[in-house]
Coordinates of C-alpha atoms in Angstrom, one line a residue:
X47 CA 9.7 -21.3 -0.9
X48 CA 6.1 -20.3 -0.5
X49 CA 4.2 -19.2 -3.7
X50 CA 1.4 -17.1 -1.7
X51 CA 2.1 -13.7 -0.2
X52 CA 2.0 -14.6 3.9
X53 CA 2.0 -11.1 4.9
X54 CA -1.4 -10.3 6.8
X55 CA -3.6 -7.4 6.5
X56 CA -3.5 -6.4 10.3
X57 CA -5.8 -3.5 11.4
X58 CA -5.9 -4.5 15.0
X59 CA -2.1 -4.0 15.6
X60 CA -1.4 -7.5 16.8
X61 CA 0.5 -9.9 14.2
X62 CA -1.3 -12.9 15.9
X63 CA -4.8 -11.7 15.1
X64 CA -4.5 -11.4 11.2
X65 CA -3.2 -14.6 9.2
X66 CA -3.6 -15.2 5.4
X67 CA -2.5 -14.0 2.1
X68 CA -2.7 -10.2 1.1
X69 CA -4.1 -11.1 -2.4
X70 CA -7.1 -8.7 -3.0
X71 CA -7.3 -8.9 -6.6
X72 CA -8.1 -12.7 -6.3
X73 CA -10.0 -12.5 -3.3
X74 CA -7.5 -13.2 -0.7
X75 CA -5.7 -9.7 0.1
X76 CA -8.8 -8.6 1.4
X77 CA -9.0 -11.3 4.4
X78 CA -9.1 -9.3 7.5
X79 CA -10.7 -11.1 10.5
X80 CA -11.7 -9.3 13.4
X81 CA -14.5 -9.6 16.2
X82 CA -17.6 -7.7 15.2
X83 CA -20.3 -8.1 12.2
X84 CA -19.3 -8.8 9.0
X85 CA -19.6 -5.9 6.7
X86 CA -20.9 -6.2 3.0
X87 CA -18.5 -6.8 0.3
X88 CA -18.1 -3.7 -2.1
X89 CA -18.7 -5.1 -5.4
X90 CA -16.6 -5.0 -8.2
X91 CA -18.9 -5.1 -11.4
X92 CA -17.4 -6.9 -14.3
X93 CA -14.2 -5.1 -13.8
X94 CA -15.5 -1.6 -14.5
X95 CA -15.4 -0.3 -11.1
X96 CA -12.9 -0.3 -8.2
X97 CA -9.6 1.6 -8.8
X98 CA -6.7 3.4 -6.8
X99 CA -8.3 6.6 -7.8
X100 CA -12.1 5.7 -7.8
X101 CA -13.7 3.2 -10.6
X102 CA -15.8 5.4 -12.4
X103 CA -18.0 3.6 -15.2
X104 CA -17.7 6.3 -17.4
X105 CA -15.6 7.0 -20.8
X106 CA -15.2 9.4 -23.5
X107 CA -17.7 9.7 -26.0
X108 CA -14.9 10.4 -28.6
X109 CA -11.9 8.7 -29.1
X110 CA -8.6 10.6 -30.2
X111 CA -6.0 9.4 -32.2
X112 CA -3.9 8.2 -29.4
X113 CA -6.6 6.8 -27.2
X114 CA -8.3 3.4 -27.2
X115 CA -12.2 2.7 -27.6
X116 CA -14.1 3.3 -24.3
X117 CA -17.8 2.9 -23.5
X118 CA -20.2 4.7 -25.5
X119 CA -21.9 7.9 -23.8
X120 CA -25.3 6.9 -21.8
X121 CA -28.5 7.7 -23.7
X122 CA -30.0 9.5 -20.9
X123 CA -28.6 11.8 -18.2
X124 CA -29.6 12.7 -14.7
X125 CA -31.3 15.9 -13.5
X126 CA -28.7 18.4 -12.5
X127 CA -29.1 21.2 -10.0
X128 CA -29.4 24.7 -10.9
X129 CA -26.4 25.8 -9.2
X130 CA -23.0 25.2 -11.3
X131 CA -20.6 23.0 -8.9
X132 CA -17.0 21.9 -9.8
X133 CA -16.4 19.0 -11.6
X134 CA -14.5 16.7 -9.6
X135 CA -12.4 13.9 -10.3
X136 CA -12.7 10.3 -8.6
X137 CA -10.6 11.1 -5.9
X138 CA -12.4 14.3 -4.9
X139 CA -10.0 16.5 -6.8
X140 CA -11.6 19.5 -8.6
X141 CA -10.9 19.4 -12.4
X142 CA -11.7 22.2 -14.6
X143 CA -15.4 22.9 -15.3
X144 CA -14.7 22.8 -18.9
X145 CA -13.6 19.3 -19.1
X146 CA -16.5 16.8 -20.4
X147 CA -17.7 14.7 -18.1
X148 CA -17.7 10.9 -20.2
X149 CA -20.4 9.1 -19.8
X150 CA -20.7 5.1 -20.5
X151 CA -23.5 3.1 -21.9
X152 CA -26.0 2.8 -19.2
X153 CA -26.3 -0.8 -18.0
X154 CA -29.1 -2.8 -16.7
X155 CA -28.8 -2.7 -12.9
X156 CA -27.5 -5.7 -11.6
X157 CA -28.1 -7.2 -7.9
X158 CA -25.3 -7.1 -5.5
X159 CA -24.1 -10.7 -5.3
X160 CA -22.6 -11.7 -1.9
X161 CA -18.8 -12.6 -1.8
X162 CA -17.8 -16.4 -2.7
X163 CA -17.4 -18.6 0.2
X164 CA -13.9 -18.8 -0.1
X165 CA -13.4 -14.9 0.5
X166 CA -13.5 -13.9 4.0
X167 CA -14.1 -10.1 4.5
X168 CA -14.6 -9.3 7.9
X169 CA -14.6 -5.7 9.1
X170 CA -15.8 -4.5 12.7
X171 CA -18.6 -2.4 11.9
X172 CA -21.7 -1.2 13.5
X173 CA -25.1 -2.4 12.5
X174 CA -26.8 -0.2 9.7
X175 CA -28.3 2.7 11.7
X176 CA -32.1 3.2 11.6
X177 CA -33.1 6.1 9.3
X178 CA -36.7 6.6 10.5
X179 CA -36.4 9.5 12.5
X180 CA -33.6 11.1 10.2
X181 CA -34.9 14.1 8.4
X182 CA -32.7 14.9 5.3
X183 CA -32.4 18.6 3.9
X184 CA -34.5 19.1 0.7
X185 CA -31.2 20.1 -1.1
X186 CA -29.8 16.7 -0.2
X187 CA -32.7 14.7 -1.6
X188 CA -32.5 16.5 -4.7
X189 CA -28.8 15.4 -5.2
X190 CA -29.7 12.1 -4.1
X191 CA -32.3 11.4 -6.4
X192 CA -30.2 12.6 -9.2
X193 CA -27.4 10.0 -8.4
X194 CA -29.9 7.1 -7.7
X195 CA -31.9 7.9 -10.9
X196 CA -28.7 7.5 -12.9
X197 CA -26.0 5.7 -10.9
X198 CA -23.6 5.5 -13.8
X199 CA -23.4 9.2 -14.1
X200 CA -20.1 9.7 -11.9
X201 CA -20.5 13.6 -11.6
X202 CA -23.9 13.3 -10.1
X203 CA -21.9 11.3 -7.2
X204 CA -19.4 13.9 -6.9
X205 CA -21.9 16.8 -6.8
X206 CA -23.8 14.7 -4.0
X207 CA -20.5 14.1 -2.0
X208 CA -19.7 17.5 -2.2
X209 CA -22.7 18.9 -1.1
X210 CA -22.7 16.6 2.1
X211 CA -19.3 17.9 2.9
X212 CA -20.1 21.6 2.8
X213 CA -23.3 20.9 4.7
X214 CA -21.5 19.0 7.3
X215 CA -24.8 16.8 7.9
X216 CA -23.1 13.5 9.2
X217 CA -26.2 11.0 8.7
X218 CA -26.6 12.6 5.2
X219 CA -22.9 12.1 4.7
X220 CA -23.3 8.4 5.9
X221 CA -25.8 7.5 3.5
X222 CA -24.2 9.2 0.6
X223 CA -20.9 7.9 1.0
X224 CA -21.8 4.5 1.6
X225 CA -24.2 4.1 -1.1
X226 CA -21.3 5.6 -3.4
X227 CA -18.6 3.1 -2.1
X228 CA -21.3 0.0 -3.1
X229 CA -20.3 1.4 -6.6
X230 CA -16.8 3.1 -6.7
X231 CA -15.1 1.4 -3.8
X232 CA -11.5 2.1 -5.4
X233 CA -12.1 5.9 -4.8
X234 CA -9.3 6.4 -1.9
X235 CA -9.5 10.0 -2.0
X236 CA -13.2 9.8 -1.1
X237 CA -12.4 7.1 1.8
X238 CA -10.3 9.8 3.2
X239 CA -12.9 12.5 2.9
X240 CA -15.5 10.1 4.6
X241 CA -13.1 9.4 7.6
X242 CA -12.0 13.1 7.9
X243 CA -15.9 14.0 8.2
X244 CA -16.3 11.5 11.0
X245 CA -13.3 12.8 12.8
X246 CA -14.6 16.3 12.7
X247 CA -17.5 15.0 14.5
X248 CA -15.0 13.4 17.0
X249 CA -16.4 9.9 15.8
X250 CA -13.0 8.2 16.7
X251 CA -14.4 4.6 16.7
X252 CA -16.5 5.4 13.0
X253 CA -13.3 7.2 11.7
X254 CA -11.3 3.9 12.1
X255 CA -14.0 1.5 11.0
X256 CA -14.2 3.9 7.7
X257 CA -10.7 3.5 7.3
X258 CA -10.6 -0.4 7.9
X259 CA -13.4 -0.6 5.2
X260 CA -11.4 1.5 2.9
X261 CA -8.2 -0.5 3.3
X262 CA -10.2 -3.7 2.7
X263 CA -11.2 -2.3 -0.8
X264 CA -8.0 -0.9 -2.0
X265 CA -5.1 -2.3 0.2
X266 CA -2.5 -1.0 -2.4
X267 CA -3.3 2.6 -1.4
X268 CA -0.5 4.1 -0.1
X269 CA -2.1 7.3 0.4
X270 CA -4.4 5.4 2.5
X271 CA -2.3 3.3 4.9
X272 CA -0.5 6.6 5.4
X273 CA -3.6 8.9 6.1
X274 CA -4.8 5.8 8.6
X275 CA -1.5 5.6 10.3
X276 CA -1.2 9.3 10.8
X277 CA -4.8 9.0 12.7
X278 CA -3.6 6.2 14.9
X279 CA -0.4 8.3 16.0
X280 CA -2.6 11.5 16.6
X281 CA -5.5 9.4 18.4
X282 CA -3.6 6.8 20.4
X283 CA -2.4 7.2 24.0
X284 CA 0.9 6.2 23.6
X285 CA 1.4 5.7 27.1
X286 CA -1.0 2.7 26.9
X287 CA 1.3 -0.5 26.4
X288 CA -0.8 -1.5 23.2
X289 CA -0.4 1.6 21.4
X290 CA 2.8 1.1 20.2
X291 CA 2.2 -2.3 19.3
X292 CA -0.9 -1.5 17.3
X293 CA 0.8 1.3 15.2
X294 CA 4.1 -1.3 14.7
X295 CA 1.4 -4.1 13.5
X296 CA -0.3 -1.8 11.1
X297 CA 2.8 -0.4 9.5
X298 CA 3.5 -4.2 9.1
X299 CA 0.2 -4.7 7.7
X300 CA 0.8 -1.8 4.9
X301 CA 4.2 -3.2 4.4
X302 CA 2.8 -6.7 3.7
X303 CA -0.1 -5.4 1.4
X304 CA 1.6 -2.4 -0.5
X305 CA 5.3 -2.5 0.1
X306 CA 6.4 -4.5 -2.8
X307 CA 4.8 -1.8 -5.1
X308 CA 7.5 0.2 -6.9
X309 CA 6.3 3.4 -5.6
X310 CA 6.0 2.6 -2.0
X311 CA 8.9 4.5 -0.5
X312 CA 7.1 7.0 1.4
X313 CA 5.5 4.3 3.4
X314 CA 8.9 2.4 4.2
X315 CA 10.3 5.8 5.1
X316 CA 7.5 6.8 7.3
X317 CA 8.2 3.5 8.9
X318 CA 11.7 4.0 9.6
X319 CA 10.9 7.4 11.0
X320 CA 8.6 6.2 13.3
X321 CA 11.2 3.5 14.8
X322 CA 13.8 6.3 15.1
X323 CA 11.1 8.4 17.0
X324 CA 10.7 5.1 19.1
X325 CA 14.6 4.9 19.7
X326 CA 14.5 1.3 18.3
X327 CA 17.9 1.4 16.1
X328 CA 17.7 -2.3 15.4
X329 CA 14.3 -1.9 14.2
X330 CA 15.6 0.4 11.8
X331 CA 18.2 -1.9 10.4
X332 CA 15.9 -4.6 10.0
X333 CA 13.8 -2.4 7.9
X334 CA 16.3 -1.2 5.7
X335 CA 17.4 -5.0 5.1
X336 CA 13.9 -5.4 3.7
X337 CA 13.8 -2.4 1.6
X338 CA 17.4 -2.9 0.2
X339 CA 16.3 -6.0 -1.4
X340 CA 13.2 -4.4 -2.5
X341 CA 12.8 -2.8 -6.2
X342 CA 11.7 0.6 -5.5
X343 CA 11.6 4.2 -7.1
X344 CA 14.1 5.4 -4.4
X345 CA 16.1 2.6 -3.9
X346 CA 19.4 4.5 -4.1
X347 CA 17.9 7.0 -1.4
X348 CA 17.7 4.2 1.1
X349 CA 21.1 2.7 0.3
X350 CA 22.4 6.2 1.2
X351 CA 20.0 6.5 4.4
X352 CA 21.1 3.0 5.5
X353 CA 24.9 4.1 5.4
X354 CA 24.4 7.1 7.4
X355 CA 22.4 5.0 9.8
X356 CA 25.3 2.3 9.9
X357 CA 28.2 5.1 10.4
X358 CA 26.2 7.1 13.2
X359 CA 25.9 4.4 15.7
X360 CA 28.0 1.7 17.2
X361 CA 27.5 -1.7 15.5
X362 CA 26.0 -3.2 18.7
X363 CA 23.5 -0.7 19.2
X364 CA 21.9 -1.4 15.1
X365 CA 23.0 -5.1 14.6
X366 CA 20.9 -8.1 16.2
X367 CA 22.8 -10.3 18.5
X368 CA 23.1 -13.1 15.8
X369 CA 24.6 -10.9 13.2
X370 CA 26.8 -9.5 15.5
X371 CA 28.2 -12.7 16.8
X372 CA 28.3 -14.1 13.0
X373 CA 30.4 -11.0 11.9
X374 CA 32.6 -11.4 14.9
X375 CA 33.0 -15.0 14.1
X376 CA 33.8 -14.3 10.3
X377 CA 36.3 -11.7 11.4
X378 CA 38.0 -14.2 13.6
X379 CA 38.2 -17.0 10.8
X380 CA 39.5 -14.7 8.5
X381 CA 42.3 -13.2 11.3
X382 CA 43.5 -17.0 11.9
X383 CA 43.3 -17.8 8.1
X384 CA 45.7 -15.1 7.4
X385 CA 48.0 -15.7 10.6
X386 CA 48.2 -19.4 9.7
X387 CA 49.1 -18.7 6.0
X388 CA 52.0 -16.1 6.9
X389 CA 53.6 -18.5 9.7
X390 CA 53.0 -21.9 8.5
X391 CA 56.5 -22.5 7.8
X392 CA 57.7 -20.9 11.2
X393 CA 55.3 -22.3 13.6
X394 CA 56.3 -25.2 15.3
X395 CA 54.1 -28.3 15.5
X396 CA 50.9 -27.9 17.9
X397 CA 50.9 -24.4 17.7
X398 CA 48.0 -23.9 15.2
X399 CA 45.2 -24.3 17.5
X400 CA 46.4 -22.0 20.4
X401 CA 46.7 -19.5 17.7
X402 CA 43.2 -20.2 16.8
X403 CA 41.9 -19.8 20.4
X404 CA 43.8 -16.7 21.1
X405 CA 42.5 -15.1 18.1
X406 CA 39.0 -15.9 18.9
X407 CA 39.4 -14.4 22.4
X408 CA 40.9 -11.2 20.9
X409 CA 37.9 -10.7 18.6
X410 CA 35.3 -12.0 21.2
X411 CA 33.8 -14.3 18.8
X412 CA 33.1 -16.6 21.4
X413 CA 31.5 -14.2 23.5
X414 CA 28.8 -11.8 22.6
X415 CA 28.9 -9.6 25.7
X416 CA 32.4 -8.8 25.3
X417 CA 32.6 -4.9 24.3
X418 CA 34.2 -4.2 20.9
X419 CA 37.2 -2.1 20.9
X420 CA 37.4 0.7 18.3
X421 CA 39.3 -1.4 15.7
X422 CA 37.0 -4.3 16.0
X423 CA 34.1 -1.7 15.9
X424 CA 35.3 -0.1 12.5
X425 CA 35.9 -3.8 11.1
X426 CA 32.7 -5.0 11.9
X427 CA 30.8 -1.8 10.6
X428 CA 32.6 -2.0 7.3
X429 CA 31.9 -5.6 7.2
X430 CA 28.3 -4.9 7.4
X431 CA 28.0 -2.3 5.0
X432 CA 30.0 -4.2 2.5
X433 CA 27.5 -7.2 2.8
X434 CA 24.6 -4.9 2.2
X435 CA 26.3 -3.3 -0.6
X436 CA 26.1 -6.8 -2.5
X437 CA 22.3 -6.6 -1.7
X438 CA 22.1 -3.2 -3.1
X439 CA 23.9 -4.1 -6.3
X440 CA 21.5 -6.8 -7.0
X441 CA 18.4 -4.5 -6.4
X442 CA 19.9 -1.9 -8.6
X443 CA 20.0 -4.6 -11.5
X444 CA 16.3 -5.3 -10.8
X445 CA 15.5 -1.9 -10.8
X446 CA 17.1 -1.1 -14.1
X447 CA 14.8 -3.8 -15.5
X448 CA 11.7 -2.3 -14.6
X449 CA 12.6 1.5 -14.9
X450 CA 11.5 2.3 -18.2
X451 CA 8.2 0.4 -17.8
X452 CA 7.7 2.4 -14.7
X453 CA 8.5 5.3 -16.4
X454 CA 5.9 4.7 -19.1
X455 CA 3.1 4.6 -16.4
X456 CA 1.7 8.2 -16.6
X457 CA -1.5 7.8 -14.7
X458 CA -0.9 4.8 -12.0
X459 CA -4.8 5.6 -10.7
X460 CA -8.2 5.6 -12.1
X461 CA -9.8 8.1 -14.3
X462 CA -12.9 8.2 -16.5
X463 CA -10.6 9.5 -19.5
X464 CA -9.3 6.7 -21.5
X465 CA -5.6 5.8 -21.7
X466 CA -3.6 6.6 -24.6
X467 CA -2.5 3.7 -26.6
X468 CA 1.2 3.9 -25.7
X469 CA 0.2 3.6 -21.9
X470 CA -2.0 0.3 -22.7
X471 CA 1.2 -1.1 -24.5
X472 CA 3.0 -0.5 -21.6
X473 CA 1.1 -1.8 -19.4
X474 CA 0.9 -5.2 -21.5
X475 CA 4.6 -5.0 -21.9
X476 CA 5.3 -4.8 -18.2
X477 CA 2.8 -7.7 -17.1
X478 CA 4.5 -9.9 -20.0
X479 CA 8.0 -9.3 -18.4
X480 CA 6.9 -9.8 -14.5
X481 CA 5.1 -13.0 -15.8
X482 CA 8.1 -14.2 -17.5
X483 CA 10.3 -13.4 -14.5
X484 CA 8.6 -15.8 -12.2
X485 CA 8.0 -13.6 -9.4
X486 CA 4.7 -14.6 -8.0
X487 CA 4.5 -11.8 -5.6
X488 CA 5.3 -9.0 -8.0
X489 CA 3.4 -10.3 -10.7
X490 CA 0.3 -10.1 -8.5
X491 CA 0.8 -6.9 -7.6
X492 CA 1.7 -5.4 -11.0
X493 CA -1.7 -7.0 -11.8
X494 CA -3.6 -5.4 -8.9
X495 CA -1.8 -2.0 -10.0
X496 CA -2.7 -2.4 -13.7
X497 CA -6.7 -3.1 -13.0
X498 CA -6.9 0.0 -10.8
X499 CA -5.4 2.3 -14.1
X500 CA -7.0 0.0 -16.8
X501 CA -10.2 -0.7 -15.0
X502 CA -12.3 0.0 -17.8
X503 CA -10.5 -2.0 -20.1
X504 CA -11.5 -5.9 -20.1
X505 CA -8.6 -7.1 -21.9
X506 CA -6.5 -6.7 -18.8
X507 CA -8.8 -8.7 -16.7
X508 CA -9.0 -11.4 -19.2
X509 CA -5.2 -11.5 -19.0
X510 CA -5.1 -12.2 -15.2
X511 CA -7.0 -15.4 -15.9
X512 CA -3.9 -17.3 -17.5
X513 CA -1.9 -16.3 -14.8
X514 CA -3.9 -17.9 -12.1
X515 CA -3.2 -21.6 -12.8
X516 CA 0.4 -20.6 -12.8
X517 CA 0.3 -18.9 -9.3
X518 CA -1.9 -21.0 -7.0
X519 CA -3.0 -20.1 -3.5

C-alpha cells in the first residue's frame, strides 16, 4: 500500500488538475497547483502561530493549578482606542469583556522566510493592489498603528478587524485581513469573515481566492470547507456543464484533506445530500462505502442511513454493475453448491454441469442486463447489506479504541487561554496510541489536529519529529 496521503486538494473542481499528497503539517498538504501567480506562503513561526481557530501568540500571565506553563505577558502593550469594544476570540466570536486578554512575551520580529524548495503552494491570486491612490479613514489608521506597533497583541488585531467589518471599507479590510493572516493563518473564523465581506461587494472571483488561501492554510477546517462549498452551490450556474464537476471535485478535495478527521461527519453528510439532489444513487452508495470504513463520531448514524438508502431503492439503481454481477455470481455459486449437496446421491452421472448452467441462467449471473426478479432483488439487497455489516462491525471496533481519547478533547480549536493538564495528557496518550497503531494517514491527521489545539506548546511540535522517519513521503 502507499505510505503517503494520495488524495489531492482540488479547488478547481477537476480531478486531473490537482495531484499530490495532502500533508499540510509537513509541507505537502498545501500543494495546490493552479494557473496564476504564486501567493506568498503564510508563515508558521516557531509553532506559535497557526491553528484551527486562529493562532494567537498570547498566553495567560497566571497559571492555574490545572494549567500548563504558558508564555509570559508582554512587557509593553499597544495603544488602545478610547472606545470600549467587545473582546473577540481568534475565530471572530465575541467573548466576555471581563475576560483578561493574555499577552505573551514580546519576541523579536523575524523576517518572513520563503517556503522550502520542496513545498509547492500555488494559489490563483491577483497581484497586490497599488495603494497610492487609496485614502484610509483616520480611525482605521489608529487601529492599524496599534496592531503594527505591537503585532503580538491579538486583541489589537481583533479590534482592527472588527472596525473594518463595521465600516465596510473593502480596501481597508483587505489591508487588515492580509496583514493579519501573515501572522495568524489558522483563524478559520476570520477567513470566513473575509470571504463574506468580499461577497457582500459582489466580488465573486476575489471571494473564491480568499477561500482558496484559507483552505491552503488550514485544510483540516471542516467549517471552512463547508462554507466554501455552500458558496459554490450558490454562485455557480448549475446549467453550465462544468459546475457539477467543480462542486463534486471540491467535495472530493475536502474529503481527501479532512475526511479522516474523527469529527468530519458533517462534511460526509453534506456530500451525500448533494449527490441525492443530483439523483446519483450509485454515487451515494460509493460515499457510504468509504465513510462506513472511517472511524468517525457519528459512525452509527451513517450505518443507519445506508440501510435506509439500500432498502428504499432497487439494487440495480444503487449498486455498481461490477458489484451487481459479483453478487449474482455469488448467489449462483451458493445455489449450485446447495443443490449439488442435496442431490449428489440421486443425480445420474453427467447431470452436474447442466444444473450449474441452469442455475446461472435463473439468477442472471451470466447476463448483467437481465432484470432481477422480486426474490432475487431481496436476496441481493440482503447480501449487499450483510457485506457492509461486516465493515461496520470492524469500524465500530476502531471507533471504540478512540472514543475515550476523543471525549477527552474539550477544545479542538486554538485559543489564547492555556489548556488544562488533563487535556495535554490526553493529547500525548492519543498520539502515542495512533503512532503505535501504525496508520500513517490517521497519525498525520491527528498530529495536525493536535498542533492546532496545542500550538503554543512546543513539546507537541517536537513530538512530530521522531515520527517523520517512520512515515516518509
